PDB file of C-alpha atoms in Angstrom:
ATOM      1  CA  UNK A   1      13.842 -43.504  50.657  1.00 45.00           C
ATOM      2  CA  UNK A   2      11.891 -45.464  53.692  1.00 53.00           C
ATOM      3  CA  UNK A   3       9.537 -46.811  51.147  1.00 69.00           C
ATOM      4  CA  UNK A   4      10.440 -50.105  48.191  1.00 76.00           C
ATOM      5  CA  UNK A   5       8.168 -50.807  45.606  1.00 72.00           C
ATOM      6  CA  UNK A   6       7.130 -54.376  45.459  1.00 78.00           C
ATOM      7  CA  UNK A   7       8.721 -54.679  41.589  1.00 74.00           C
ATOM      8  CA  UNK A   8      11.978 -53.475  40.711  1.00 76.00           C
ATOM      9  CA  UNK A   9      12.234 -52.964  37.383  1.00 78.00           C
ATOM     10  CA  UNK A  10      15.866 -51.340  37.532  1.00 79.00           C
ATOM     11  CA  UNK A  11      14.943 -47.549  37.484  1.00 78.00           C
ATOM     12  CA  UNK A  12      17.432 -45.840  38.721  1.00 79.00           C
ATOM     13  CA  UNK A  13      15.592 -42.605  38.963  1.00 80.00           C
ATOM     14  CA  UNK A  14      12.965 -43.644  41.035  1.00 81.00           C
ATOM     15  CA  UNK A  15      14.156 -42.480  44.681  1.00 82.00           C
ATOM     16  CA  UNK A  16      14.335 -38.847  42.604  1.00 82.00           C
ATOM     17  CA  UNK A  17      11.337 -39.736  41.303  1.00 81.00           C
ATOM     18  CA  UNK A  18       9.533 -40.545  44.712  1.00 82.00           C
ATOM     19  CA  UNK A  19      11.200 -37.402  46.481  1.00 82.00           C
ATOM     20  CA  UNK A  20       9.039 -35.216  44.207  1.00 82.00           C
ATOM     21  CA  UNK A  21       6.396 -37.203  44.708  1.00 84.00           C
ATOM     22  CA  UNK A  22       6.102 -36.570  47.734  1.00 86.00           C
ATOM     23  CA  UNK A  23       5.834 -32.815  47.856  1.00 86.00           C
ATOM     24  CA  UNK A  24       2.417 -32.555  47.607  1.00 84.00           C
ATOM     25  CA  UNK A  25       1.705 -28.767  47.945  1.00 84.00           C
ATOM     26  CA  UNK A  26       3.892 -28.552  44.576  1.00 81.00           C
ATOM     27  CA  UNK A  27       1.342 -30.646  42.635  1.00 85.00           C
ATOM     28  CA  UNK A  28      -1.508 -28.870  44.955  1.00 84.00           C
ATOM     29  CA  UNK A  29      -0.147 -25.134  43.615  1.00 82.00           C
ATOM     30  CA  UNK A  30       0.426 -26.878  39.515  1.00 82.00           C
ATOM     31  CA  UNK A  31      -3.862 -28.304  39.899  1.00 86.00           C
ATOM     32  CA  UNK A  32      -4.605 -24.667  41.400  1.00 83.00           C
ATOM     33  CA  UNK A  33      -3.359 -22.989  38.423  1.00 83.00           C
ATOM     34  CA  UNK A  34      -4.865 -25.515  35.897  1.00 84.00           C
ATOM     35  CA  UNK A  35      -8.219 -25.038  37.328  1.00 84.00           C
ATOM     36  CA  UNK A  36      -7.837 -21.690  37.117  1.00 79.00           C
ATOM     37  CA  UNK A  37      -7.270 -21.747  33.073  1.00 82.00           C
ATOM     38  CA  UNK A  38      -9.876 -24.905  32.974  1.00 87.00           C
ATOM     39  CA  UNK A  39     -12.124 -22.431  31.602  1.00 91.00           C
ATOM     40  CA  UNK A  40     -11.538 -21.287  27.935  1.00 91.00           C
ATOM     41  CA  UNK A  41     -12.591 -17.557  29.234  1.00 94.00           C
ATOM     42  CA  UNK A  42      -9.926 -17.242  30.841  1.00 95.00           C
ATOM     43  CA  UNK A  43      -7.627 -18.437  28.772  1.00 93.00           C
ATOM     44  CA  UNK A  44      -8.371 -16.396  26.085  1.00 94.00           C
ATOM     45  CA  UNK A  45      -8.389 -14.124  28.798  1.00 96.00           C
ATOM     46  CA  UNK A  46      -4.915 -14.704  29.569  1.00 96.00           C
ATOM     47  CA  UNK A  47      -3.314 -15.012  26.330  1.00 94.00           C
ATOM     48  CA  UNK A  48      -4.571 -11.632  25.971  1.00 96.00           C
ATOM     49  CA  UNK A  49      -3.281  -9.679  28.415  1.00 97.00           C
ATOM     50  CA  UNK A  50       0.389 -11.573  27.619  1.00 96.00           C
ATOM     51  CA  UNK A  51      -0.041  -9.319  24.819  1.00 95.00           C
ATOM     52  CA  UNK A  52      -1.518  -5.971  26.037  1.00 96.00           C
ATOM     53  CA  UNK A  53      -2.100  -4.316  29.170  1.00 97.00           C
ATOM     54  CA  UNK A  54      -5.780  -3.486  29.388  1.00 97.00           C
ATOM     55  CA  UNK A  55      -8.843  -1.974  31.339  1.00 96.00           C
ATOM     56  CA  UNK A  56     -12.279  -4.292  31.591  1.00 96.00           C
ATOM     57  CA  UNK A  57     -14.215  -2.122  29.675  1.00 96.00           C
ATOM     58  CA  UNK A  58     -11.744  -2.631  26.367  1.00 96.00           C
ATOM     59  CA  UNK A  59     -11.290  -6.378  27.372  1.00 97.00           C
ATOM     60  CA  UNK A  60     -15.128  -7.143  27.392  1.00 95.00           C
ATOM     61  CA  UNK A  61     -15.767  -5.369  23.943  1.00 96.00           C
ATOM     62  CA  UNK A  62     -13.108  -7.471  23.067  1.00 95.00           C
ATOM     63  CA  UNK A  63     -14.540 -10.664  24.002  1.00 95.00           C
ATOM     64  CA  UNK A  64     -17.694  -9.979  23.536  1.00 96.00           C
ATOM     65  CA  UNK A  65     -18.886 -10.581  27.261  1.00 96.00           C
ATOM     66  CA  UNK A  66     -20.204  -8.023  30.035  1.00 97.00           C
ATOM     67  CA  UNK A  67     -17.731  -5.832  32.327  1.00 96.00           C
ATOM     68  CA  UNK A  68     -18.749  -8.007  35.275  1.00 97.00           C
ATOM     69  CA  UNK A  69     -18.423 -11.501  33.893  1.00 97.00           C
ATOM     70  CA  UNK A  70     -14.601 -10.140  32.628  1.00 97.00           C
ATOM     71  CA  UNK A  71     -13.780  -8.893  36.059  1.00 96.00           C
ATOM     72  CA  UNK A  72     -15.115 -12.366  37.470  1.00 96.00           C
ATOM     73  CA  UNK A  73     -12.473 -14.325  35.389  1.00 96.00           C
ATOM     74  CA  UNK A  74      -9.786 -11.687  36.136  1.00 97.00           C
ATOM     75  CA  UNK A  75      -9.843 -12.464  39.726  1.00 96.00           C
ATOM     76  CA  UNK A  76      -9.847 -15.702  38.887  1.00 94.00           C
ATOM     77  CA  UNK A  77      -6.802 -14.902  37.120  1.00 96.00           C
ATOM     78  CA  UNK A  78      -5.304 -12.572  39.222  1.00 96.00           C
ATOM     79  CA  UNK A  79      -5.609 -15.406  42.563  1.00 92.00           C
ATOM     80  CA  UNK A  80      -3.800 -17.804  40.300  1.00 91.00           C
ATOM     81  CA  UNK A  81      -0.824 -15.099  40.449  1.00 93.00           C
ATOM     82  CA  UNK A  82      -1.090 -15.032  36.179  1.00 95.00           C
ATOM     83  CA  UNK A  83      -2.248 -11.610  35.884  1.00 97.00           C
ATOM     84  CA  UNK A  84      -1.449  -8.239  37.750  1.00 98.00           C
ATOM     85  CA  UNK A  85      -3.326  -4.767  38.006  1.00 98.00           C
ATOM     86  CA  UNK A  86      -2.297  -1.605  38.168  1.00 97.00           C
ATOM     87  CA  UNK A  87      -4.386   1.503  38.970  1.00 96.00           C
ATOM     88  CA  UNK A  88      -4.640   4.780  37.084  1.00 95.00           C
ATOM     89  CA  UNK A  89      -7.145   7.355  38.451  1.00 94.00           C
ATOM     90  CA  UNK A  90     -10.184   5.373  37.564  1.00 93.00           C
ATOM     91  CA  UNK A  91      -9.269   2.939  36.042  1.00 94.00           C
ATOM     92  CA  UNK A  92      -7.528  -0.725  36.260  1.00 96.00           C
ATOM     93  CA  UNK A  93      -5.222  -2.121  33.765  1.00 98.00           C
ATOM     94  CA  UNK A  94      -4.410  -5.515  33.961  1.00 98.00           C
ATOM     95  CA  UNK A  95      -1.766  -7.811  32.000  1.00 98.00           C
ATOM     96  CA  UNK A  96       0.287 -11.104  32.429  1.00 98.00           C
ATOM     97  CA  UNK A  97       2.502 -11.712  35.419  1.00 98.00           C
ATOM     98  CA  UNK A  98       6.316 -10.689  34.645  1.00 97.00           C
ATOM     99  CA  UNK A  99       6.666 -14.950  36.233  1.00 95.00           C
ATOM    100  CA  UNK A 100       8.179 -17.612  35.057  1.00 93.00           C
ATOM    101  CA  UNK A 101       5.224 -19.129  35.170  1.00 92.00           C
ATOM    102  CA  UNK A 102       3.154 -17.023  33.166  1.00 94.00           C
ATOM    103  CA  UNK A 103       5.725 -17.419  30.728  1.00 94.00           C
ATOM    104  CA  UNK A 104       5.722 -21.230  30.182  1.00 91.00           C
ATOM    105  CA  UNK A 105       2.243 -21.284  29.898  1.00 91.00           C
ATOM    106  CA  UNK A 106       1.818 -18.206  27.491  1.00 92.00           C
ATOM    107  CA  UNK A 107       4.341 -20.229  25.741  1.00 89.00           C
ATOM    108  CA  UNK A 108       2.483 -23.851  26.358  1.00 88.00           C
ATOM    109  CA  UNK A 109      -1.069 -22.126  25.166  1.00 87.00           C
ATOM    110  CA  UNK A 110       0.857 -21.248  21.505  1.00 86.00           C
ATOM    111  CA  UNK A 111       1.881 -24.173  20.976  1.00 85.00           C
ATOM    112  CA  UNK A 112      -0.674 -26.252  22.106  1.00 83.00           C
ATOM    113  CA  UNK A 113      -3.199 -24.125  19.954  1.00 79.00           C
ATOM    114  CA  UNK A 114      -0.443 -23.448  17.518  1.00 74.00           C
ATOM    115  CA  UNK A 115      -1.318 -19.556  17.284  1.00 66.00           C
ATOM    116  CA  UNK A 116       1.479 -16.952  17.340  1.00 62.00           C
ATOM    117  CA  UNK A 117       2.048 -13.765  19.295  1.00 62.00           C
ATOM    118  CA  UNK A 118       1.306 -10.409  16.923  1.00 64.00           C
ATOM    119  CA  UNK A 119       5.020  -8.845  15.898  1.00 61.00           C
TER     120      UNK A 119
END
């Protein structure tokens, strides 16, 4: 480990512990995609398109918000690697990320909030 804490308090776990620790860019990418869904926009945002694929136009009627404030958090969304877009002819549809990722937190937001998914 190269490093000893000045208490032992007879965790064995904590070499495990301190290896994770120490990969920083892990914790950097977790804090990139929290700050990304630090804004309830977006989350709402998010959950949504876990459920539907859809253009900006439908999405701001939806939320009640202008085309270009929408397509602001969608990038937002779509740096964090949550959402993906697809093109057809003129339009952009956009829904969740097929990721593991954007499954644990689809599935972290519903519980947290404890809403459920439409059947």
């Amino acid at each position: 480990m190269g490093r000893y804490l000045p208490h032992d308090h007879g965790n064995k776990d904590i070499e495990q512990l301190q290896i994770q620790l120490d990969k920083l860019e892990n914790f950097r990418i977790l804090s990139d995609i929290f700050k990304h869904l630090g804004d309830s926009t977006r989350v709402r945002l998010f959950w949504t398109l876990c459920h539907v694929e859809e253009c900006v136009l439908n999405l701001s009627t939806m939320m009640g918000m202008s085309s270009p404030a929408i397509s602001h958090h969608l990038r937002s969304l779509k740096d964090a690697g949550l959402i993906t877009s697809r093109r057809s002819g003129k339009e952009v549809y956009y829904k969740a990320a097929d990721t593991q990722v954007a499954h644990l937190l689809h599935a972290a937001i519903e519980k947290a909030m404890a809403i459920s998914c439409p059947k």
